[in-house]
Tab-separated table of C-alpha atoms and ligand atoms in Angstrom:
chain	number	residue	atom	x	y	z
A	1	UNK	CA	107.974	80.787	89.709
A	2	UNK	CA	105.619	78.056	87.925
A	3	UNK	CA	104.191	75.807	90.098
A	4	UNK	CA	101.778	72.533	88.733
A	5	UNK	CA	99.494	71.939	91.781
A	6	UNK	CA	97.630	68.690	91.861
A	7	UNK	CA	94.277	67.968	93.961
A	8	UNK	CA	92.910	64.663	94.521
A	9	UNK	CA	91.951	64.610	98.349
A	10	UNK	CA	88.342	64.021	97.761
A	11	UNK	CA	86.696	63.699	94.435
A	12	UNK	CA	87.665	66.427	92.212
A	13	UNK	CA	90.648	66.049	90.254
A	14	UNK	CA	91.971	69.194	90.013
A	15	UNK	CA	95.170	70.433	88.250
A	16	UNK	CA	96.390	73.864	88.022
A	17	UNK	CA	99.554	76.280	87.245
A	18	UNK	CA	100.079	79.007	89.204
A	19	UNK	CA	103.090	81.618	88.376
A	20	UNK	CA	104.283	83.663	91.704
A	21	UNK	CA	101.463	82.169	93.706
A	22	UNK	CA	98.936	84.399	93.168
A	23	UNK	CA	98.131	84.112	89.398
A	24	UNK	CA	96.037	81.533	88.080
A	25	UNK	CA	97.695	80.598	84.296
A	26	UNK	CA	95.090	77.556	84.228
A	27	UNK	CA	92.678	75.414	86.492
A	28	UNK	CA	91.480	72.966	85.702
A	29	UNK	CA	88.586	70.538	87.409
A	30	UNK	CA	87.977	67.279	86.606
A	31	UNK	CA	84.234	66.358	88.494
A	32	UNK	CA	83.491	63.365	89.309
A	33	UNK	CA	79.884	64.409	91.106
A	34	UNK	CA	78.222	62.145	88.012
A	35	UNK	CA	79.970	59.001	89.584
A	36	UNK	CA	79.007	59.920	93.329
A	37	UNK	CA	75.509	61.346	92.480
A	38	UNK	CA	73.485	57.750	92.507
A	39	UNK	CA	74.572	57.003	96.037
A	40	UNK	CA	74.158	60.767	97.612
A	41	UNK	CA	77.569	61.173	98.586
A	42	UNK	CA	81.227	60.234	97.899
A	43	UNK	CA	82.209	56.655	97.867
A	44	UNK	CA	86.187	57.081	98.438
A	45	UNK	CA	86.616	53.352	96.114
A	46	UNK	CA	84.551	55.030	93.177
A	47	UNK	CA	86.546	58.566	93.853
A	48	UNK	CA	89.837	56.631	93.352
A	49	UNK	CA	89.587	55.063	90.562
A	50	UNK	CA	87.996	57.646	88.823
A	51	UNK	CA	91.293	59.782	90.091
A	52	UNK	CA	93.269	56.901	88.069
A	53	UNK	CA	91.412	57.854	84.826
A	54	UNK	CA	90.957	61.598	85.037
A	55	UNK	CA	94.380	62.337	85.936
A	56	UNK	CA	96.914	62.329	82.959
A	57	UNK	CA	93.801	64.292	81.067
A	58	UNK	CA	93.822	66.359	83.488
A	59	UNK	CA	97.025	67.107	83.900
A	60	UNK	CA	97.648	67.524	80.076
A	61	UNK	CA	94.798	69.876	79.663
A	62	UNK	CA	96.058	72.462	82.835
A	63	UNK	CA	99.312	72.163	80.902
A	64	UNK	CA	97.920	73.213	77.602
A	65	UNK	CA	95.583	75.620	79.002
A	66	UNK	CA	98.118	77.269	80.932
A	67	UNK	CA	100.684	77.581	77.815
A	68	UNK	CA	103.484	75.740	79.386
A	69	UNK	CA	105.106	72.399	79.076
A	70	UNK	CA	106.173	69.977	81.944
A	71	UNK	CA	110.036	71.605	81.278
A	72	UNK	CA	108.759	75.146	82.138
A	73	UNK	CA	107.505	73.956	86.150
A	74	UNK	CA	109.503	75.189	88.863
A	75	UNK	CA	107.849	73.197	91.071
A	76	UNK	CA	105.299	70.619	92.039
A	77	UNK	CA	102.869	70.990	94.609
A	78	UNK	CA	100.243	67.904	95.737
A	79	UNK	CA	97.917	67.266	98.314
A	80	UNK	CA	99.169	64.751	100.874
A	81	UNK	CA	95.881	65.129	103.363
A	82	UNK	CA	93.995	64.892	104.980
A	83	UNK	CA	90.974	63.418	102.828
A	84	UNK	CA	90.357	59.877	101.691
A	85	UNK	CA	93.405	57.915	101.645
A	86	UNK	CA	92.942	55.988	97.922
A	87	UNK	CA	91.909	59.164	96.294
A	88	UNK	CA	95.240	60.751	98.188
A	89	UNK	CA	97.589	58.336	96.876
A	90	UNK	CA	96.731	58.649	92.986
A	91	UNK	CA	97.626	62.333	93.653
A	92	UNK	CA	100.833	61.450	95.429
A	93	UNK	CA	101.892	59.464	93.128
A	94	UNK	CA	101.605	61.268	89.715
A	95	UNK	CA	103.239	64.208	91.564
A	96	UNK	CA	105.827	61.586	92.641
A	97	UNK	CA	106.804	60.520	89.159
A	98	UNK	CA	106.479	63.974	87.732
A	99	UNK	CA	109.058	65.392	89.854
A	100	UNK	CA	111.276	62.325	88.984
A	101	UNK	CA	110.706	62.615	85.360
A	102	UNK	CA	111.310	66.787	85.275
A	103	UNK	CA	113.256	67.608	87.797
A	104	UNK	CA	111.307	69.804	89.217
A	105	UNK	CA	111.128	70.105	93.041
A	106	UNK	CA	108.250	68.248	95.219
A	107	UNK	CA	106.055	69.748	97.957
A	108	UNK	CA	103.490	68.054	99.771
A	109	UNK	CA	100.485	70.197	101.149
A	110	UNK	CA	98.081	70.118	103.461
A	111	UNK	CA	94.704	70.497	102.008
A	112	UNK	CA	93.581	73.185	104.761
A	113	UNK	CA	96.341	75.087	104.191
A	114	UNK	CA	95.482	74.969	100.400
A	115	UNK	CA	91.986	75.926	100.738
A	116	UNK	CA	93.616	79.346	102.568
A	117	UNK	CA	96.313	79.975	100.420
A	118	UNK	CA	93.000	80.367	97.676
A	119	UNK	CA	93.075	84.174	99.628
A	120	UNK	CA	95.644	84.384	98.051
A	121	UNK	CA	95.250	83.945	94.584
A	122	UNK	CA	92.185	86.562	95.248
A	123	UNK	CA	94.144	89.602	97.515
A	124	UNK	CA	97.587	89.099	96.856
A	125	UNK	CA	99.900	87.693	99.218
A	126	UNK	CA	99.169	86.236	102.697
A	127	UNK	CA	99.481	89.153	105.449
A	128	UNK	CA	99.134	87.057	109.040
A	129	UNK	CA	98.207	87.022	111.641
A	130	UNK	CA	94.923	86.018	110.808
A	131	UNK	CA	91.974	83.713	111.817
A	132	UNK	CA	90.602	81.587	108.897
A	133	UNK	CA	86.925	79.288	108.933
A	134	UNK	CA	87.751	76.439	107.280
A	135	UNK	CA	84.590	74.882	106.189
A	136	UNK	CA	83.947	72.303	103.711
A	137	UNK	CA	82.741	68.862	102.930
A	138	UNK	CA	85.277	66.897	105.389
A	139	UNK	CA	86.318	69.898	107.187
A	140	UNK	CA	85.514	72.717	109.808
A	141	UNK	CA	87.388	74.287	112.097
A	142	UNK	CA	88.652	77.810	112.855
A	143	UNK	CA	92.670	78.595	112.992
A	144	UNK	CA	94.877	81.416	113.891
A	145	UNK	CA	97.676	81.905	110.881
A	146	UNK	CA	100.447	83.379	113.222
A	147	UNK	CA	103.011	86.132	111.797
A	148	UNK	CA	105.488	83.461	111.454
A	149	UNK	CA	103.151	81.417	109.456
A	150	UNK	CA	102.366	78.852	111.677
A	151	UNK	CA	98.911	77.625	112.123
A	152	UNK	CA	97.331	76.603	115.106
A	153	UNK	CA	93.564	75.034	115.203
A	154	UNK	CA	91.584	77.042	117.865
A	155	UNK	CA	88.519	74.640	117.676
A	156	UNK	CA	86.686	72.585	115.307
A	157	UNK	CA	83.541	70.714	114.622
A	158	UNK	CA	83.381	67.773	117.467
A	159	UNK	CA	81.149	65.979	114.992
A	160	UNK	CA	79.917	66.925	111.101
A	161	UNK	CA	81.587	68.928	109.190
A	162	UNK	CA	79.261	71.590	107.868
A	163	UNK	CA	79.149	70.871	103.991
A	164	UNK	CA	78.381	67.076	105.157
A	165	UNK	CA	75.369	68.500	107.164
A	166	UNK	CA	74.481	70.982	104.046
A	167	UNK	CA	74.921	67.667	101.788
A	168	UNK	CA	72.770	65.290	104.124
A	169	UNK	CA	70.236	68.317	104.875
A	170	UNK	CA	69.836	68.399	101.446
A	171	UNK	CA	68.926	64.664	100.818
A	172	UNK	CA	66.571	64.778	103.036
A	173	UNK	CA	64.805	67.745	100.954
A	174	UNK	CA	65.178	65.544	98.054
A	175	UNK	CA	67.984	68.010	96.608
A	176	UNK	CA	70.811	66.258	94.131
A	177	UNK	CA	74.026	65.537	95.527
A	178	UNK	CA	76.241	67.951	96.082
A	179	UNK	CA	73.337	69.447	98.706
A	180	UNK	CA	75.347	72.626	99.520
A	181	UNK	CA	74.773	74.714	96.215
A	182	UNK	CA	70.988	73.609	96.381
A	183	UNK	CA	70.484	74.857	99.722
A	184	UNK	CA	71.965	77.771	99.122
A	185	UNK	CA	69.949	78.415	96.087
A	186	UNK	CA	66.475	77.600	97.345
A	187	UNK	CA	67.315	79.669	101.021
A	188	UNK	CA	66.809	82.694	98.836
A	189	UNK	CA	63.279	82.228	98.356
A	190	UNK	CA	62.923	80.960	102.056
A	191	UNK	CA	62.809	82.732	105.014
A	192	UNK	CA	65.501	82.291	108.031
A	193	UNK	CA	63.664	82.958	110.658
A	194	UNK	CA	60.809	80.328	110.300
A	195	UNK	CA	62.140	77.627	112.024
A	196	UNK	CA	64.024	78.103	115.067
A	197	UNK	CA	66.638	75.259	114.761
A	198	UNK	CA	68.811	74.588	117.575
A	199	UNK	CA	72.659	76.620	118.333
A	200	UNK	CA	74.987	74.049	119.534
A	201	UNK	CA	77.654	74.707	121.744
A	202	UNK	CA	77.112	78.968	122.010
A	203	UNK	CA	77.644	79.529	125.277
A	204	UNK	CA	82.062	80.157	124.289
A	205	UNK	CA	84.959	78.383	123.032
A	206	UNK	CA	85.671	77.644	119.666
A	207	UNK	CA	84.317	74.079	118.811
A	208	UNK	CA	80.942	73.723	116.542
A	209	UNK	CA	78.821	70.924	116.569
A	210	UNK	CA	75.898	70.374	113.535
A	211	UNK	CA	75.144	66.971	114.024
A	212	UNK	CA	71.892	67.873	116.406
A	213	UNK	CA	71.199	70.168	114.030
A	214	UNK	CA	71.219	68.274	111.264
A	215	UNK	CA	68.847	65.886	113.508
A	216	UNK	CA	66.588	68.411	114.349
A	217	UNK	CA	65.855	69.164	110.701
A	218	UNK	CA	65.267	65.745	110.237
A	219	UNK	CA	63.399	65.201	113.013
A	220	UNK	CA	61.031	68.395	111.928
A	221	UNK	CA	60.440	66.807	108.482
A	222	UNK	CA	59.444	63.699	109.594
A	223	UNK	CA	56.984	65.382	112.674
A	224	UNK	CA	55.438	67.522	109.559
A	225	UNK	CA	55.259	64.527	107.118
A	226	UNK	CA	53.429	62.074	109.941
A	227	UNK	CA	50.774	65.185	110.791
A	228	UNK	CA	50.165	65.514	107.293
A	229	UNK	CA	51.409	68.804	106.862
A	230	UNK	CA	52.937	70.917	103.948
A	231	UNK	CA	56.398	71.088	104.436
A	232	UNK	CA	57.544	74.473	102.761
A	233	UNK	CA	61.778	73.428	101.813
A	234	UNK	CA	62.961	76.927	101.244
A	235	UNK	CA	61.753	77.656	104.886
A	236	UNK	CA	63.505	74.623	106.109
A	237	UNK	CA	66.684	75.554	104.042
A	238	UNK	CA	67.194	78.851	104.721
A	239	UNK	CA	66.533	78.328	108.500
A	240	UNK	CA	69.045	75.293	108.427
A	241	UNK	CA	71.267	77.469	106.423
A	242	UNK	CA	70.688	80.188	108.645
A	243	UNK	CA	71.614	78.263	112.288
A	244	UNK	CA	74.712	77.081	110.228
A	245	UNK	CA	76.232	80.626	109.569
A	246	UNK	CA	75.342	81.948	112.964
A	247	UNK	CA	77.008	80.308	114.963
A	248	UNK	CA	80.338	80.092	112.627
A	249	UNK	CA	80.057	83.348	111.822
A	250	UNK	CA	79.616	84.571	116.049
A	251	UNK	CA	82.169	81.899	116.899
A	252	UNK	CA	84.892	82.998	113.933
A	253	UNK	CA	84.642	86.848	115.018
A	254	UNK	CA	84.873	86.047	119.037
A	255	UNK	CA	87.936	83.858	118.013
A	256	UNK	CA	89.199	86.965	115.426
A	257	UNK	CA	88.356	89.590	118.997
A	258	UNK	CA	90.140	87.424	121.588
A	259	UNK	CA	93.366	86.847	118.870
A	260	UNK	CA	93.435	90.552	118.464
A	261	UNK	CA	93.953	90.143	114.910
A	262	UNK	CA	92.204	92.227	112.265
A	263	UNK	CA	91.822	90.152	109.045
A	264	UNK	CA	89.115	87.016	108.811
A	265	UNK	CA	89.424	84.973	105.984
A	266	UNK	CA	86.349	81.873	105.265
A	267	UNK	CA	87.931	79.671	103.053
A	268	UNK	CA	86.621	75.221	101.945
A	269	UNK	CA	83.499	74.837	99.837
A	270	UNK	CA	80.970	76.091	102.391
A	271	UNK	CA	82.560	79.757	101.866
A	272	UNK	CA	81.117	79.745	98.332
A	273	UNK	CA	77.705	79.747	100.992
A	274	UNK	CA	76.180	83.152	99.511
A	275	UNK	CA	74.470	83.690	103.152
A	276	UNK	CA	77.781	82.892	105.422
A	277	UNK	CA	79.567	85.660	103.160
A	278	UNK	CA	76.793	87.790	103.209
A	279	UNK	CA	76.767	87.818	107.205
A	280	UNK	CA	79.997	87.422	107.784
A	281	UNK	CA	81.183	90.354	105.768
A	282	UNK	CA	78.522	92.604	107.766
A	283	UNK	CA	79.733	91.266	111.066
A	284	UNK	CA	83.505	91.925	109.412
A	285	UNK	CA	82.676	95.424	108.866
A	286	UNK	CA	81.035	96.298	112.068
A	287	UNK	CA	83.675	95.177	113.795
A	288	UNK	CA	86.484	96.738	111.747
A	289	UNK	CA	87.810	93.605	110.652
A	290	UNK	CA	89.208	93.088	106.746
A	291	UNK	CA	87.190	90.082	105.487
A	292	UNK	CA	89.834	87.836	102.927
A	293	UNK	CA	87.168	85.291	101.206
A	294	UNK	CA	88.016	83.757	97.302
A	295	UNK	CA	85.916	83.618	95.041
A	296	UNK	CA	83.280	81.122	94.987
A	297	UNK	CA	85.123	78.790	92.468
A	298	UNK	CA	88.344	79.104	94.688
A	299	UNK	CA	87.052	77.856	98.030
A	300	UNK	CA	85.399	74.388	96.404
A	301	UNK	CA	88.593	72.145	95.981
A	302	UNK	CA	91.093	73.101	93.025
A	303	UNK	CA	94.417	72.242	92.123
A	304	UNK	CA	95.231	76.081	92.046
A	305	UNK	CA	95.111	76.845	96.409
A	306	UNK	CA	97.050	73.548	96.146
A	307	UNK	CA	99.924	75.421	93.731
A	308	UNK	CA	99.607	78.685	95.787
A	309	UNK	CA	100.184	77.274	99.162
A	310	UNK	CA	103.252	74.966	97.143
A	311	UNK	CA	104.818	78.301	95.798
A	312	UNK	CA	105.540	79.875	99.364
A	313	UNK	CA	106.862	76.478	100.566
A	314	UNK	CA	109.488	76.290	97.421
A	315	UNK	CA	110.028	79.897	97.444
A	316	UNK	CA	111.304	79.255	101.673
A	317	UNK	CA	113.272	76.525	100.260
A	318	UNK	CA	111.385	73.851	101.567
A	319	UNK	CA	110.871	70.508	100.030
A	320	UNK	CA	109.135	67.020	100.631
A	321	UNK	CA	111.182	64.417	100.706
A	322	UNK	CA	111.148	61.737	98.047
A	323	UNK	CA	109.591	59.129	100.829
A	324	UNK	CA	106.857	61.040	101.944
A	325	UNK	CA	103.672	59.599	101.786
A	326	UNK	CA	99.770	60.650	101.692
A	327	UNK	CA	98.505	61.004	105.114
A	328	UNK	CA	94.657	60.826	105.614
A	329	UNK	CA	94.276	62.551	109.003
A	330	UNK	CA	96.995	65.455	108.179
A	331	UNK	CA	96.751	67.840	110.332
A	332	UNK	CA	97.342	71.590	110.272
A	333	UNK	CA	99.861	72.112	112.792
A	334	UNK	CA	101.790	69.082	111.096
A	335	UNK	CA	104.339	69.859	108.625
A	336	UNK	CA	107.106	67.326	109.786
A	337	UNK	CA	107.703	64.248	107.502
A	338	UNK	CA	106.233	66.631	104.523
A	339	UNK	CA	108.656	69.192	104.270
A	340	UNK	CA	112.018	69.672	105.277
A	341	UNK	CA	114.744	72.648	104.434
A	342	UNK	CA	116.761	72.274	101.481
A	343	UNK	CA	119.814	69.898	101.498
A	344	UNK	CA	118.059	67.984	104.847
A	345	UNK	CA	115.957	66.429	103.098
B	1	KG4	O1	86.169	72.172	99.987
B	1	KG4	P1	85.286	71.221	99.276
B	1	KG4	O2	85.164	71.364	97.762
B	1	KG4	O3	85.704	69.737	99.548
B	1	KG4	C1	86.182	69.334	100.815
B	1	KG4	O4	87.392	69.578	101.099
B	1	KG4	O5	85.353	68.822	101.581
B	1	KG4	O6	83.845	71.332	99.939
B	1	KG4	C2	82.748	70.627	99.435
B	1	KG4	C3	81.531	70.944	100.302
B	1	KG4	C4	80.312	70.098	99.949
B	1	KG4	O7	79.766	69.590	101.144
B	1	KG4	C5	79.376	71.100	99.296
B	1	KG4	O8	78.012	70.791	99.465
B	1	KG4	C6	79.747	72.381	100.025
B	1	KG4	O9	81.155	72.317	100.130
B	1	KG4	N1	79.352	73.586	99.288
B	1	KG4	C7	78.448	74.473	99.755
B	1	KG4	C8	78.310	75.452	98.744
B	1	KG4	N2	79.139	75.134	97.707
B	1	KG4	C9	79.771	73.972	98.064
B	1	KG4	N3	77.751	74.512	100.897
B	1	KG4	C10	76.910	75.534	101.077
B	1	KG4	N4	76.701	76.508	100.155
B	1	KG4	C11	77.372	76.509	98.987
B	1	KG4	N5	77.171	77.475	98.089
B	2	ZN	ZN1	88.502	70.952	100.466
C-alpha cells in the first residue's frame, strides 16, 4: 500500500510516500526556519503562506524522489491538527483536491499520533500497549497506546511545551532559532550538574510544567549579568537541558511502571534531544523496559509519520470524510469527525 502523507501543522512542509507503513520510498522537507529565524520563533501568518508556495514543489519532488506518480497512491494521509490553524488548512486542502483529482482515499491524522507512528517506520509495526513522550515544539504530554489502539493522554505539560522552553532558553543564550539543536549541541561541552535548576511538579502524577524553569534560567542570567559575572552557556545549557530530561524521563517510566506495560517510545522533535535518549534508554534498560525512539530525523515533523500513521487507518478501512476540516486543538483521544468506517462515511 502507497500512501502520500502531507505535513503542514507548523512550519515544515513535509511530503512523503510510504509503502506498507513502515518504508520510507521518499521524504521530503521543505524548511521554512529562514522565514521564522529574524523573529526567534514561528509566526503562524509567515508559516502559511510560505505552506502556499512550498507545497506543489514539494509535493512533486516526494513524488519524483519516491519513483511513483500521483496514479500509483493508494492513499492520502494529511495532518488535520492540532498546530496552527492557517498552516493546517493549506495542508488540508491540497490533500483535499488530490484525493478528488486521483481517486485515491483521504485520511485525516492527528499530528501526535503521526509523530508515534515515526516508531514505526524505525521497528516495524506498532506492538501496544505502550506509553509514548510526546515532546516537541507545541507539544508534551505522555499517553498510554492501549492494545486496541486507542490512546489516552495520562498527563501533559500545564504550561510550555518543552521544545518552546528549549527554543526560548536558547534565545536567551543568544543561540539561532530553532534553540533545541543548539542546546543540545553546546550541553556536551557543559556540565549538568552546575546549576541546580528547579523540578516542577515531582512529587507524582503525570503533568510537567517548564515554564518556572524556563524563568529560573532567565532569572539566573540576568542575576549573573547585573553582578558582572561570566556567564559560562554550556553550563547553563546542559543544566537546563538536564532538569528538562529528568523529570520527563522519571515521570515517563513511573507512568510506563504503574501501566504495567513494557515498551516506552519518545517520539516529537525534543526526542532527537541526544541527552533525553541517552537517559532514557539507561533508565529503559534498568528497568527492563524496550525503548521504541526514531531516528533523529523522524521525530522533528515529516510528512512520512504522517503517511505511516495514514496507512494503518486505510488498511482498517477507515476514511475521512470529504467535509472534514483542520482542527487546531485536535486532540488525541479524538478521532470522530476525522475518520469514519468505510461506506459511513
Ligand atoms: O515535532 P517538531 O518538529 O514540531 C512540533 O510539532 O512542535 O518539534 C520541534 C521542536 C523545536 O522546539 C525544536 O527546538 C525541538 O523540537 N528540537 C530539539 C532538538 N531537535 C529539535 N530540542 C532539543 N534537542 C534537540 N536535539
Ligand atoms: Zn510535531
Amino acid at each position: 500500500m502507497l500512501v502520500l502523507g502531507i505535513e503542514t501543522s507548523c512550519d515544515e512542509t513535509a511530503a512523503a510516500l510510504v509503502d506498507d507503513g513502515r518504508v520510507v520510498r521518499s521524504n521530503v522537507i521543505g524548511s521554512q526556519a529562514e522565514h521564522h529565524r529574524p523573529f526567534g520563533g514561528v509566526v503562524p501568518e509567515i508559516a502559511a503562506r510560505a505552506h502556499v508556495e512550498l507545497m506543489l514543489p514539494v509535493l512533486d519532488r516526494a513524488l519524483v524522489e519516491g519513483g511513483a506518480t500521483y496514479d500509483d497512491l493508494d492513499g492520502i494521509a494529511v495532518t488535520a491538527g492540532p498546530g496552527l490553524v492557517g498552516a493546517l488548512l493549506v495542508g488540508v486542502a491540497a490533500a483535499k483536491g488530490l484525493a478528488l483529482a486521483t481517486d485515491a482515499p483521504l485520511i485525516g491524522i492527528n499530528h501526535l499520533e503521526g509523530h508515534v507512528c515515526a516508531v514505526q517506520l524505525e521497528h516495524g509495526a506498532l506492538s501496544p500497549p505502550l506509553v509514548a513522550l510526546v515532546i516537541s515544539g507545541g507539544h508534551t504530554s505522555i499517553a498510554l497506546l492501549d492494545e486496541r489502539g486507542r490512546f489516552s493522554t495520562l498527563g501533559a505539560t500545564i504550561d510550555d511545551a518543552a521544545g518552546e522552553a528549549f527554543d526560548k532558553v536558547a534565545r536567551f543564550l543568544g543561540l539561532p532559532y530553532p534553540g533545541g539543536p543548539e542546546i543540545d549541541r553546546l550541553a556536551v561541552s557543559g556540565d549538568p550538574a552546575a546549576i541546580a535548576f528547579p523540578r516542577a511538579l515531582s512529587g507524582g502524577g503525570y503533568d510537567l510544567s517548564l515554564s518556572g524553569l524556563k524563568t529560573a534560567v532567565i532569572r539566573e542570567l540576568r542575576r549573573r549579568e547585573a553582578a558582572g559575572e561570566a556567564v559560562d552557556t554550556a553550563d547553563v545549557a546542559a543544566s537546563f537541558q538536564e532538569a528538562v530530561v529528568d523529570v520527563a524521563v522519571d515521570k515517563t517510566l513511573a507512568a510506563a511502571l504503574a501501566h504495567g506495560v513494557e515498551q516506552v517510545a519518545i517520539v516529537g522533535g525534543v526526542a532527537a534531544n541526544s541527552r533525553l535518549r541517552e537517559q532514557m534508554a539507561a533508565r529503559c534498560a534498568r528497568e527492563g523496559l524496550r525503548l521504541l525512539a526514531p531516528a533523529p530525523a523522524l521525530c522533528t515533523d515529516n510528512g512520512a509519520m504522517i503517511a505511516a500513521a495514514g496507512a494503518n487507518r486505510l488498511a482498517r478501512g477507515e476514511r475521512s470524510p470529504a467535509g472534514f476540516d483542520a482542527d487546531p486543538n485536535l486532540t488525541l483521544e479524538a478521532v470522530e469527525g476525522l475518520t469514519s468506517r468505510e461506506g459511513s462515511a
